[in-house]
mmCIF file of C-alpha atoms in Angstrom:
data_model
loop_
_atom_site.group_PDB
_atom_site.id
_atom_site.type_symbol
_atom_site.label_atom_id
_atom_site.label_comp_id
_atom_site.label_asym_id
_atom_site.label_seq_id
_atom_site.Cartn_x
_atom_site.Cartn_y
_atom_site.Cartn_z
ATOM 1 C CA LEU A 28 -0.083 0.023 -0.088
ATOM 2 C CA ALA A 29 1.160 3.400 -0.900
ATOM 3 C CA LYS A 30 2.303 5.485 2.070
ATOM 4 C CA THR A 31 0.686 8.908 2.448
ATOM 5 C CA THR A 32 2.200 11.980 4.176
ATOM 6 C CA GLN A 33 0.034 14.906 5.062
ATOM 7 C CA PRO A 34 0.501 18.185 7.255
ATOM 8 C CA ILE A 35 -0.543 17.551 10.833
ATOM 9 C CA SER A 36 -2.457 20.735 11.062
ATOM 10 C CA MET A 37 -3.551 23.858 9.074
ATOM 11 C CA ASP A 38 -5.253 27.275 9.897
ATOM 12 C CA SER A 39 -7.678 29.424 7.744
ATOM 13 C CA TYR A 40 -10.055 32.096 7.883
ATOM 14 C CA GLU A 41 -13.612 31.950 6.602
ATOM 15 C CA GLY A 42 -13.995 32.751 2.931
ATOM 16 C CA GLN A 43 -10.551 31.738 2.288
ATOM 17 C CA GLU A 44 -9.639 28.732 -0.187
ATOM 18 C CA VAL A 45 -7.695 26.061 1.622
ATOM 19 C CA ASN A 46 -5.405 23.432 -0.106
ATOM 20 C CA ILE A 47 -4.212 20.364 1.643
ATOM 21 C CA THR A 48 -1.633 18.454 -0.216
ATOM 22 C CA CYS A 49 -0.877 14.572 0.330
ATOM 23 C CA SER A 50 2.393 13.110 -0.731
ATOM 24 C CA HIS A 51 2.281 9.448 -2.130
ATOM 25 C CA ASN A 52 5.419 8.888 -3.815
ATOM 26 C CA ASN A 53 4.934 4.980 -4.275
ATOM 27 C CA ILE A 54 1.479 5.208 -5.758
ATOM 28 C CA ALA A 55 0.744 2.118 -7.940
ATOM 29 C CA THR A 56 -0.561 2.204 -11.305
ATOM 30 C CA ASN A 57 -4.132 1.162 -10.294
ATOM 31 C CA ASP A 58 -4.305 3.133 -7.272
ATOM 32 C CA TYR A 59 -6.850 5.831 -6.646
ATOM 33 C CA ILE A 60 -6.636 8.822 -4.381
ATOM 34 C CA THR A 61 -9.572 9.279 -1.729
ATOM 35 C CA TRP A 62 -10.338 12.072 0.718
ATOM 36 C CA TYR A 63 -12.468 11.859 3.908
ATOM 37 C CA GLN A 64 -13.641 14.465 6.298
ATOM 38 C CA GLN A 65 -14.088 13.823 9.901
ATOM 39 C CA PHE A 66 -15.879 16.014 12.466
ATOM 40 C CA PRO A 67 -15.390 15.311 16.232
ATOM 41 C CA SER A 68 -17.596 12.531 17.602
ATOM 42 C CA GLN A 69 -18.451 11.358 14.263
ATOM 43 C CA GLY A 70 -17.205 8.758 11.621
ATOM 44 C CA PRO A 71 -15.041 9.876 8.663
ATOM 45 C CA ARG A 72 -17.528 11.005 5.512
ATOM 46 C CA PHE A 73 -16.235 10.361 2.032
ATOM 47 C CA ILE A 74 -15.472 13.846 0.212
ATOM 48 C CA ILE A 75 -13.958 13.121 -3.216
ATOM 49 C CA GLN A 76 -11.978 10.484 -5.436
ATOM 50 C CA GLY A 77 -9.743 10.623 -8.179
ATOM 51 C CA TYR A 78 -7.353 9.064 -10.193
ATOM 52 C CA LYS A 79 -5.622 11.742 -12.460
ATOM 53 C CA THR A 80 -5.747 15.381 -13.508
ATOM 54 C CA LYS A 81 -8.821 17.263 -11.848
ATOM 55 C CA VAL A 82 -11.894 15.898 -10.232
ATOM 56 C CA THR A 83 -14.587 18.557 -8.885
ATOM 57 C CA ASN A 84 -17.794 17.869 -7.128
ATOM 58 C CA GLU A 85 -19.996 20.347 -5.028
ATOM 59 C CA VAL A 86 -17.923 20.258 -1.909
ATOM 60 C CA ALA A 87 -14.371 20.187 -3.066
ATOM 61 C CA SER A 88 -11.661 19.680 -6.011
ATOM 62 C CA LEU A 89 -9.040 17.272 -6.197
ATOM 63 C CA PHE A 90 -6.007 18.164 -8.210
ATOM 64 C CA ILE A 91 -3.510 15.338 -9.108
ATOM 65 C CA PRO A 92 -0.322 16.060 -11.340
ATOM 66 C CA ALA A 93 0.944 13.805 -14.174
ATOM 67 C CA ASP A 94 3.270 11.903 -12.172
ATOM 68 C CA ARG A 95 0.476 11.149 -9.307
ATOM 69 C CA LYS A 96 2.999 11.554 -6.578
ATOM 70 C CA SER A 97 0.950 13.813 -4.741
ATOM 71 C CA SER A 98 -2.463 15.281 -4.527
ATOM 72 C CA THR A 99 -4.332 18.489 -3.344
ATOM 73 C CA LEU A 100 -7.479 18.746 -1.861
ATOM 74 C CA SER A 101 -9.089 22.182 -2.422
ATOM 75 C CA LEU A 102 -11.922 23.532 -0.367
ATOM 76 C CA PRO A 103 -13.268 26.754 -1.831
ATOM 77 C CA ARG A 104 -14.429 29.538 0.475
ATOM 78 C CA VAL A 105 -14.285 27.800 3.870
ATOM 79 C CA SER A 106 -16.600 28.371 6.639
ATOM 80 C CA LEU A 107 -16.398 27.577 10.398
ATOM 81 C CA SER A 108 -18.281 24.392 9.638
ATOM 82 C CA ASP A 109 -15.356 23.110 7.644
ATOM 83 C CA THR A 110 -13.167 22.685 10.635
ATOM 84 C CA ALA A 111 -12.553 18.939 10.829
ATOM 85 C CA VAL A 112 -9.795 16.371 10.172
ATOM 86 C CA TYR A 113 -9.099 15.432 6.516
ATOM 87 C CA TYR A 114 -7.746 12.279 5.478
ATOM 88 C CA CYS A 115 -6.014 11.236 2.282
ATOM 89 C CA LEU A 116 -6.103 7.412 1.328
ATOM 90 C CA VAL A 117 -4.408 5.862 -1.512
ATOM 91 C CA GLY A 118 -5.207 2.256 -2.729
ATOM 92 C CA SER A 119 -6.413 0.034 -5.665
ATOM 93 C CA THR A 120 -9.907 -0.801 -6.382
ATOM 94 C CA ARG A 121 -8.870 -4.142 -7.661
ATOM 95 C CA GLY A 122 -7.058 -5.242 -5.068
ATOM 96 C CA ARG A 123 -8.438 -6.703 -1.782
ATOM 97 C CA ARG A 124 -6.188 -5.202 0.869
ATOM 98 C CA ALA A 125 -7.799 -2.531 2.923
ATOM 99 C CA LEU A 126 -6.798 0.922 2.948
ATOM 100 C CA THR A 127 -5.523 2.657 6.293
ATOM 101 C CA PHE A 128 -6.276 6.290 7.289
ATOM 102 C CA GLY A 129 -3.178 7.747 8.809
ATOM 103 C CA SER A 130 -3.343 10.665 11.225
ATOM 104 C CA GLY A 131 -4.971 13.219 8.759
ATOM 105 C CA THR A 132 -4.649 17.097 8.708
ATOM 106 C CA ARG A 133 -6.611 19.049 11.339
ATOM 107 C CA LEU A 134 -8.050 22.015 9.665
ATOM 108 C CA GLN A 135 -9.017 24.909 11.911
ATOM 109 C CA VAL A 136 -11.059 27.551 10.318
ATOM 110 C CA GLN A 137 -11.275 31.053 12.143
ATOM 111 C CA PRO A 138 -13.852 33.653 11.819
ATOM 112 C CA ASN B 10 -31.937 2.525 4.389
ATOM 113 C CA ALA B 11 -30.369 2.830 7.786
ATOM 114 C CA GLY B 12 -26.772 2.349 6.345
ATOM 115 C CA VAL B 13 -24.407 1.214 8.934
ATOM 116 C CA THR B 14 -25.783 0.797 12.469
ATOM 117 C CA GLN B 15 -23.768 0.060 15.525
ATOM 118 C CA THR B 16 -24.834 -1.151 19.060
ATOM 119 C CA PRO B 17 -24.162 -0.076 21.650
ATOM 120 C CA LYS B 18 -23.334 3.525 21.772
ATOM 121 C CA PHE B 19 -21.678 3.529 25.153
ATOM 122 C CA ARG B 20 -20.306 0.839 27.315
ATOM 123 C CA ILE B 21 -18.148 0.713 30.411
ATOM 124 C CA LEU B 22 -16.293 -2.523 31.067
ATOM 125 C CA LYS B 23 -14.194 -3.837 33.827
ATOM 126 C CA ILE B 24 -10.700 -5.114 33.314
ATOM 127 C CA GLY B 25 -11.027 -8.810 32.078
ATOM 128 C CA GLN B 26 -14.761 -8.766 30.939
ATOM 129 C CA SER B 27 -15.668 -9.430 27.545
ATOM 130 C CA MET B 28 -18.358 -8.019 25.032
ATOM 131 C CA THR B 29 -19.368 -7.925 21.567
ATOM 132 C CA LEU B 30 -19.764 -4.880 19.523
ATOM 133 C CA GLN B 31 -22.378 -5.206 16.880
ATOM 134 C CA CYS B 32 -22.492 -3.739 13.388
ATOM 135 C CA THR B 33 -24.832 -4.282 10.513
ATOM 136 C CA GLN B 34 -25.199 -2.659 7.176
ATOM 137 C CA ASP B 35 -28.217 -2.790 4.682
ATOM 138 C CA MET B 36 -26.527 -1.633 1.720
ATOM 139 C CA ASN B 37 -25.274 -5.112 0.536
ATOM 140 C CA HIS B 38 -21.937 -4.124 0.649
ATOM 141 C CA ASN B 39 -19.045 -6.819 0.310
ATOM 142 C CA TYR B 40 -16.491 -4.835 2.495
ATOM 143 C CA MET B 41 -16.831 -4.334 6.133
ATOM 144 C CA TYR B 42 -14.159 -2.767 8.605
ATOM 145 C CA TRP B 43 -13.657 -2.198 12.149
ATOM 146 C CA TYR B 44 -11.533 0.742 13.313
ATOM 147 C CA ARG B 45 -10.540 2.104 16.762
ATOM 148 C CA GLN B 46 -9.935 5.842 17.280
ATOM 149 C CA ASP B 47 -8.131 7.110 20.224
ATOM 150 C CA PRO B 48 -8.491 10.572 21.487
ATOM 151 C CA GLY B 49 -6.790 13.021 19.144
ATOM 152 C CA MET B 50 -5.586 10.282 16.804
ATOM 153 C CA GLY B 51 -6.471 8.827 13.414
ATOM 154 C CA LEU B 52 -8.453 5.741 12.862
ATOM 155 C CA LYS B 53 -6.574 2.366 13.063
ATOM 156 C CA LEU B 54 -7.769 -0.682 11.136
ATOM 157 C CA ILE B 55 -8.554 -3.591 13.679
ATOM 158 C CA TYR B 56 -10.107 -6.343 11.135
ATOM 159 C CA TYR B 57 -11.972 -6.174 7.956
ATOM 160 C CA SER B 58 -13.762 -8.650 5.698
ATOM 161 C CA VAL B 59 -14.151 -8.951 1.953
ATOM 162 C CA GLY B 60 -17.386 -10.836 2.184
ATOM 163 C CA ALA B 61 -19.249 -13.489 4.195
ATOM 164 C CA GLY B 62 -16.979 -16.038 5.816
ATOM 165 C CA ILE B 63 -13.646 -14.192 4.931
ATOM 166 C CA THR B 64 -11.748 -11.908 7.440
ATOM 167 C CA ASP B 65 -8.384 -10.363 7.280
ATOM 168 C CA LYS B 66 -6.202 -8.689 10.076
ATOM 169 C CA GLY B 67 -5.701 -4.942 9.964
ATOM 170 C CA GLU B 68 -2.965 -2.767 11.767
ATOM 171 C CA VAL B 69 -3.984 -3.589 15.359
ATOM 172 C CA PRO B 70 -5.884 -6.988 15.670
ATOM 173 C CA ASN B 71 -4.475 -8.102 18.986
ATOM 174 C CA GLY B 72 -7.251 -8.646 21.581
ATOM 175 C CA TYR B 73 -9.863 -8.806 19.028
ATOM 176 C CA ASN B 74 -11.883 -11.384 17.165
ATOM 177 C CA VAL B 75 -14.426 -11.050 14.252
ATOM 178 C CA SER B 76 -16.614 -13.146 12.428
ATOM 179 C CA ARG B 77 -18.820 -12.670 9.303
ATOM 180 C CA SER B 78 -21.310 -15.061 8.813
ATOM 181 C CA THR B 79 -23.951 -12.908 6.943
ATOM 182 C CA THR B 80 -23.229 -10.142 4.233
ATOM 183 C CA GLU B 81 -25.214 -7.752 6.635
ATOM 184 C CA ASP B 82 -23.466 -8.520 9.985
ATOM 185 C CA PHE B 83 -19.809 -8.040 11.268
ATOM 186 C CA PRO B 84 -19.530 -8.236 15.119
ATOM 187 C CA LEU B 85 -16.387 -7.459 16.905
ATOM 188 C CA ARG B 86 -15.451 -9.413 20.017
ATOM 189 C CA LEU B 87 -13.267 -8.239 22.771
ATOM 190 C CA GLU B 88 -11.834 -10.986 25.170
ATOM 191 C CA LEU B 89 -10.455 -10.114 28.285
ATOM 192 C CA ALA B 90 -10.817 -6.354 28.061
ATOM 193 C CA ALA B 91 -7.668 -4.092 28.954
ATOM 194 C CA PRO B 92 -7.502 -0.445 29.695
ATOM 195 C CA SER B 93 -5.619 -0.180 26.462
ATOM 196 C CA GLN B 94 -8.729 -0.941 24.625
ATOM 197 C CA THR B 95 -10.595 2.246 25.774
ATOM 198 C CA SER B 96 -11.336 3.937 22.629
ATOM 199 C CA VAL B 97 -14.052 4.846 20.047
ATOM 200 C CA TYR B 98 -14.829 1.975 17.710
ATOM 201 C CA PHE B 99 -16.149 2.550 14.070
ATOM 202 C CA CYS B 100 -17.545 0.040 11.835
ATOM 203 C CA ALA B 101 -17.690 0.989 8.192
ATOM 204 C CA SER B 102 -18.833 -0.926 4.904
ATOM 205 C CA SER B 103 -17.942 -0.195 1.067
ATOM 206 C CA ARG B 104 -19.081 -1.883 -2.188
ATOM 207 C CA GLU B 105 -15.482 -2.774 -3.023
ATOM 208 C CA VAL B 106 -11.981 -1.901 -1.448
ATOM 209 C CA ALA B 107 -11.047 1.532 -2.208
ATOM 210 C CA TYR B 108 -14.694 2.458 -2.821
ATOM 211 C CA GLU B 109 -16.541 4.995 -0.749
ATOM 212 C CA GLN B 110 -16.850 3.804 2.869
ATOM 213 C CA TYR B 111 -19.783 4.436 4.970
ATOM 214 C CA PHE B 112 -19.457 4.587 8.653
ATOM 215 C CA GLY B 113 -21.681 3.981 11.733
ATOM 216 C CA PRO B 114 -22.128 6.337 14.443
ATOM 217 C CA GLY B 115 -19.367 4.655 16.627
ATOM 218 C CA THR B 116 -19.247 2.998 20.093
ATOM 219 C CA ARG B 117 -17.531 4.762 22.932
ATOM 220 C CA LEU B 118 -15.847 2.057 25.157
ATOM 221 C CA THR B 119 -14.303 2.797 28.445
ATOM 222 C CA VAL B 120 -12.312 -0.196 30.320
ATOM 223 C CA THR B 121 -11.506 0.627 33.904
#
């Protein structure tokens, strides 16, 4: 399984764009990149998944460069309710081995 | 659909006691997972299952046992509870590995 590295924490202000980068140098050909969000006392919630280039949904965008050794989760115009822990996971949809969550990035949004 | 349900929500155990955490999903997912999360830490995978009758160890399986007799249910058994097992336990399911995981509300367990 590809090992991922994320910043431990980030701070931002309401209305700003937040970019959280995840490094996954040994990503395999069949691996996808998935991001989850977790609020206190809740289980993680799926945000977005991608394989290459750019993926966008109503919540976030995911940017993946051509070499796929890193990815960036972009949250546009964050609000206080975006304060949470964000996890980057890398793994293959073809394999059988479960992915692991790691420690995540703790995002604190200030007013 | 109820999604993933877990029982109980809270439990206090004495050292050496045993208990089973229940997890049920109604989405006909193949994969089911058990995680533990200690305060301020990330999720650690305990066990997972790729389908009925098949289970695999995760990162931290010691002190736990699982079974998967049906697609819907994936109970986690704690034998001889220890204070180190004080944690929040989350169950999750997904259609296939690396697909979106759906999480239950969690069980907060304290061992004293």
